[in-house]
Amino acid sequence: MPGREPPDTQVVRARLGLGARAARLLGYRELLVGMVRKELKVRYKNSVLGFAWSLLNPLLYLVVFYVAFDLILGSAIEHFEIFLLSGLLVWNLFSTGLGAATGSIVANAGIVNKVSFPREILPLASIGAALVHFALQALVLGAVLLVLRWDVAWEYVPLLPVALVALLVLTAALGVLLSAVNVYLRDTQHFLELGLLAWFWMTPVVYGFMTIGGREGAGKALFMANPVTPVVLVFQRAIYARLDTGGGSSAPRALSGEGVTAILPPWTWGEYALYLGLTFAVGLVLLAVGIAVFGRLEANFAEEL
Amino acid sequence: MGNALPADHPDPNPGPPAIEAMNVSVSYRLRLDEGTLKGAVRKLLRPRSSSDRLVPAVRDVSFTLPRGEVLAVIGRNGAGKSTLLRVIAGILAPERGCVVVRGKLNLLAPGLGFDGNLTGRENIWLGGLAAGLEPDRLRSLIDDIADFAQLGEYINYPMRTYSQGMKGRLGFAVAAHLDPEILLIDEALGGGDAAFTERSKLKMAELCGEGRTILIVTHGLTSVRTMATRAMWMHQGRVEFLGDPDEAIARYLRYCRLQNLDQMPDDL
């Protein structure tokens, strides 16, 4: 039987193609699940409240922003708490997922140096853990909405899973990319903290999209180019469901009415979907870049750690 | 003794060899601009820039290891033995060349452990999965591994409560149960008390006797004589000799003696 290779044959060489990389990752999916569970378990180890922190965290944010924006600065947004939470939960998924993913390879240096397994698992597991926290928070928000008998915009609800997947693609892309860069340049981790803070304020989570989106100028283009914004907008449009402080949620109408401030853009369903599509496209392109860079850099991980 | 090279033997194991290394080279890099922003950026853009000062660790190594053979790799510290092992295990990518591995492979290196906050059992689970064990098989093995490690109820305690020796036992227990077709052992890295060394020696002898393909990096020349079917002497990243174990040891020792003689005038 010369020429026939046994099924376990592996070729160790400098670089792995994209297809081989994906197939290898798929074979290790149980490890991915195990690593997500590990991340969840270790995160709140030795804290009294444990997993409750996952829910307490957005609530404390809510209190801070409510005091700062609603009570002190006098935000015109009614039901500020629903508005804030509908955007904050997705933002938190993005920022905690990306933050944990970036440090993941360095944090697991011990195992990277000893066992050969697809290293992408480490950043992906960090994002998976953030997703579990998000799901828990979203469940509680859903329950609160039910109790309040809150009117969500049902026609936008089908866009929510699409927005979630788009955000996960974007987070995974940046997480895989930055986790590899962080091995070589540990400053990445520290810089990211600051970068995420700036990014947060560039995303309409605490203030309405129309605060900046309603203006003209160069700043607006930058604001619109933020790939997290469409995801946040879709969540706000579906859950908060109010376009302006006049309570308008239906067809676009004159927004300059007395005492009425625009919050969300008066776009059609198609326009929201199209804007979201841009995030998807950006995410996929970044994912290809991220995997390519990761593949280029991972060869020297063991040497650098 | 030692005058017949394995190349002259008819191959007793038909079929493709278990490990085939082709022109494998690995260099460690010393960067003069390490720690500066410019150096860091350059490192990212060109991880393998030609302007780095290269410290070759493995130079153009080619060899084949037929199925069922026990190959011992000997040589001085820094000869590139452990680096070669890490390349074969897929932890370090070769700079040039490639390695073909046919069959499930595991590297037995001390100090397995994902997280001190996880219990021994959880660490076995993650370590086994990372080493490529099938989840179903691992589930059925996990109790055997726990028994072998003799940790008692500690197996359900976080690993940070373990002593160094307990960690070592757990790591060894996992590795010994992975049951790979190809086993890589890095003894040169190993440390541990006498009892543990004795215990692992016994286990290794047992593993070697089971018809596995084994590549072992060791400084213990006695075990090379008793266990290895062939030996490789590495020197400054190159394979100086590959063949009969006794011949390899003889040449290595001859070299060491020569080195000592050369150095003696300096010492005086």
PDB file of C-alpha atoms in Angstrom, chain A residues 16-112:
ATOM      1  CA  LEU A  16      -1.188  26.275   7.656  1.00  0.00           C
ATOM      2  CA  GLY A  17      -3.768  27.091   4.974  1.00  0.00           C
ATOM      3  CA  LEU A  18      -7.140  28.561   5.861  1.00  0.00           C
ATOM      4  CA  GLY A  19      -9.066  25.372   5.137  1.00  0.00           C
ATOM      5  CA  ALA A  20      -6.727  23.162   7.162  1.00  0.00           C
ATOM      6  CA  ARG A  21      -6.896  25.707   9.966  1.00  0.00           C
ATOM      7  CA  ALA A  22     -10.705  25.648  10.065  1.00  0.00           C
ATOM      8  CA  ALA A  23     -10.844  21.845   9.918  1.00  0.00           C
ATOM      9  CA  ARG A  24      -8.385  21.583  12.792  1.00  0.00           C
ATOM     10  CA  LEU A  25     -10.394  24.063  14.842  1.00  0.00           C
ATOM     11  CA  LEU A  26     -13.552  22.046  14.273  1.00  0.00           C
ATOM     12  CA  GLY A  27     -11.873  18.908  15.590  1.00  0.00           C
ATOM     13  CA  TYR A  28     -11.153  20.707  18.850  1.00  0.00           C
ATOM     14  CA  ARG A  29     -14.649  22.080  19.491  1.00  0.00           C
ATOM     15  CA  GLU A  30     -14.971  20.182  22.783  1.00  0.00           C
ATOM     16  CA  LEU A  31     -11.856  21.943  23.991  1.00  0.00           C
ATOM     17  CA  LEU A  32     -13.451  25.253  23.024  1.00  0.00           C
ATOM     18  CA  VAL A  33     -16.508  24.401  25.126  1.00  0.00           C
ATOM     19  CA  GLY A  34     -14.273  23.323  28.006  1.00  0.00           C
ATOM     20  CA  MET A  35     -12.270  26.524  27.809  1.00  0.00           C
ATOM     21  CA  VAL A  36     -15.434  28.666  27.831  1.00  0.00           C
ATOM     22  CA  ARG A  37     -16.554  26.870  30.967  1.00  0.00           C
ATOM     23  CA  LYS A  38     -13.137  27.399  32.498  1.00  0.00           C
ATOM     24  CA  GLU A  39     -13.292  31.125  31.737  1.00  0.00           C
ATOM     25  CA  LEU A  40     -16.731  31.369  33.343  1.00  0.00           C
ATOM     26  CA  LYS A  41     -15.643  29.456  36.391  1.00  0.00           C
ATOM     27  CA  VAL A  42     -12.394  31.281  36.990  1.00  0.00           C
ATOM     28  CA  ARG A  43     -13.744  34.801  36.412  1.00  0.00           C
ATOM     29  CA  TYR A  44     -15.672  35.146  39.657  1.00  0.00           C
ATOM     30  CA  LYS A  45     -13.645  32.666  41.671  1.00  0.00           C
ATOM     31  CA  ASN A  46     -13.337  33.717  45.298  1.00  0.00           C
ATOM     32  CA  SER A  47     -15.890  36.509  44.972  1.00  0.00           C
ATOM     33  CA  VAL A  48     -18.814  36.253  47.354  1.00  0.00           C
ATOM     34  CA  LEU A  49     -21.456  37.222  44.829  1.00  0.00           C
ATOM     35  CA  GLY A  50     -19.959  35.080  42.092  1.00  0.00           C
ATOM     36  CA  PHE A  51     -22.045  34.878  38.995  1.00  0.00           C
ATOM     37  CA  ALA A  52     -24.415  37.575  40.258  1.00  0.00           C
ATOM     38  CA  TRP A  53     -21.715  40.050  39.249  1.00  0.00           C
ATOM     39  CA  SER A  54     -22.618  39.345  35.679  1.00  0.00           C
ATOM     40  CA  LEU A  55     -25.990  41.002  36.359  1.00  0.00           C
ATOM     41  CA  LEU A  56     -24.813  43.500  38.927  1.00  0.00           C
ATOM     42  CA  ASN A  57     -22.265  45.006  36.577  1.00  0.00           C
ATOM     43  CA  PRO A  58     -24.717  46.516  34.052  1.00  0.00           C
ATOM     44  CA  LEU A  59     -27.019  47.563  36.883  1.00  0.00           C
ATOM     45  CA  LEU A  60     -24.262  49.552  38.563  1.00  0.00           C
ATOM     46  CA  TYR A  61     -23.401  51.135  35.213  1.00  0.00           C
ATOM     47  CA  LEU A  62     -27.042  52.035  34.889  1.00  0.00           C
ATOM     48  CA  VAL A  63     -27.047  53.774  38.263  1.00  0.00           C
ATOM     49  CA  VAL A  64     -23.928  55.778  37.424  1.00  0.00           C
ATOM     50  CA  PHE A  65     -25.126  56.872  34.008  1.00  0.00           C
ATOM     51  CA  TYR A  66     -28.617  57.586  35.296  1.00  0.00           C
ATOM     52  CA  VAL A  67     -27.256  59.929  37.940  1.00  0.00           C
ATOM     53  CA  ALA A  68     -24.811  61.581  35.578  1.00  0.00           C
ATOM     54  CA  PHE A  69     -26.986  61.956  32.528  1.00  0.00           C
ATOM     55  CA  ASP A  70     -30.575  61.914  33.682  1.00  0.00           C
ATOM     56  CA  LEU A  71     -30.308  63.707  37.007  1.00  0.00           C
ATOM     57  CA  ILE A  72     -27.276  65.981  36.566  1.00  0.00           C
ATOM     58  CA  LEU A  73     -27.069  66.710  32.853  1.00  0.00           C
ATOM     59  CA  GLY A  74     -30.805  66.362  32.302  1.00  0.00           C
ATOM     60  CA  SER A  75     -30.928  63.948  29.379  1.00  0.00           C
ATOM     61  CA  ALA A  76     -34.171  64.329  27.474  1.00  0.00           C
ATOM     62  CA  ILE A  77     -34.456  60.597  26.877  1.00  0.00           C
ATOM     63  CA  GLU A  78     -37.517  59.131  28.534  1.00  0.00           C
ATOM     64  CA  HIS A  79     -37.165  55.731  30.120  1.00  0.00           C
ATOM     65  CA  PHE A  80     -33.440  56.273  30.070  1.00  0.00           C
ATOM     66  CA  GLU A  81     -32.907  52.905  31.781  1.00  0.00           C
ATOM     67  CA  ILE A  82     -34.446  50.906  28.927  1.00  0.00           C
ATOM     68  CA  PHE A  83     -32.645  53.012  26.341  1.00  0.00           C
ATOM     69  CA  LEU A  84     -29.299  52.582  28.079  1.00  0.00           C
ATOM     70  CA  LEU A  85     -29.582  48.867  28.723  1.00  0.00           C
ATOM     71  CA  SER A  86     -30.716  48.055  25.181  1.00  0.00           C
ATOM     72  CA  GLY A  87     -27.407  49.418  23.896  1.00  0.00           C
ATOM     73  CA  LEU A  88     -25.145  48.779  26.884  1.00  0.00           C
ATOM     74  CA  LEU A  89     -25.553  45.000  26.918  1.00  0.00           C
ATOM     75  CA  VAL A  90     -24.303  44.612  23.340  1.00  0.00           C
ATOM     76  CA  TRP A  91     -21.502  47.075  23.949  1.00  0.00           C
ATOM     77  CA  ASN A  92     -20.427  45.108  27.022  1.00  0.00           C
ATOM     78  CA  LEU A  93     -20.402  41.915  24.994  1.00  0.00           C
ATOM     79  CA  PHE A  94     -18.067  43.589  22.523  1.00  0.00           C
ATOM     80  CA  SER A  95     -15.759  45.274  25.013  1.00  0.00           C
ATOM     81  CA  THR A  96     -15.420  42.474  27.581  1.00  0.00           C
ATOM     82  CA  GLY A  97     -15.095  39.863  24.840  1.00  0.00           C
ATOM     83  CA  LEU A  98     -12.417  41.821  23.011  1.00  0.00           C
ATOM     84  CA  GLY A  99     -10.569  42.743  26.199  1.00  0.00           C
ATOM     85  CA  ALA A 100     -10.397  39.154  27.443  1.00  0.00           C
ATOM     86  CA  ALA A 101      -9.551  37.771  23.997  1.00  0.00           C
ATOM     87  CA  THR A 102      -6.620  40.162  23.579  1.00  0.00           C
ATOM     88  CA  GLY A 103      -4.913  38.938  26.731  1.00  0.00           C
ATOM     89  CA  SER A 104      -5.869  35.287  26.254  1.00  0.00           C
ATOM     90  CA  ILE A 105      -2.732  33.893  24.557  1.00  0.00           C
ATOM     91  CA  VAL A 106      -0.389  35.562  27.023  1.00  0.00           C
ATOM     92  CA  ALA A 107      -2.566  34.487  29.960  1.00  0.00           C
ATOM     93  CA  ASN A 108      -2.378  30.851  28.822  1.00  0.00           C
ATOM     94  CA  ALA A 109       1.334  30.922  27.986  1.00  0.00           C
ATOM     95  CA  GLY A 110       1.972  27.815  30.080  1.00  0.00           C
ATOM     96  CA  ILE A 111      -0.209  25.633  27.930  1.00  0.00           C
ATOM     97  CA  VAL A 112       0.773  27.270  24.620  1.00  0.00           C
TER      98      VAL A 112
END
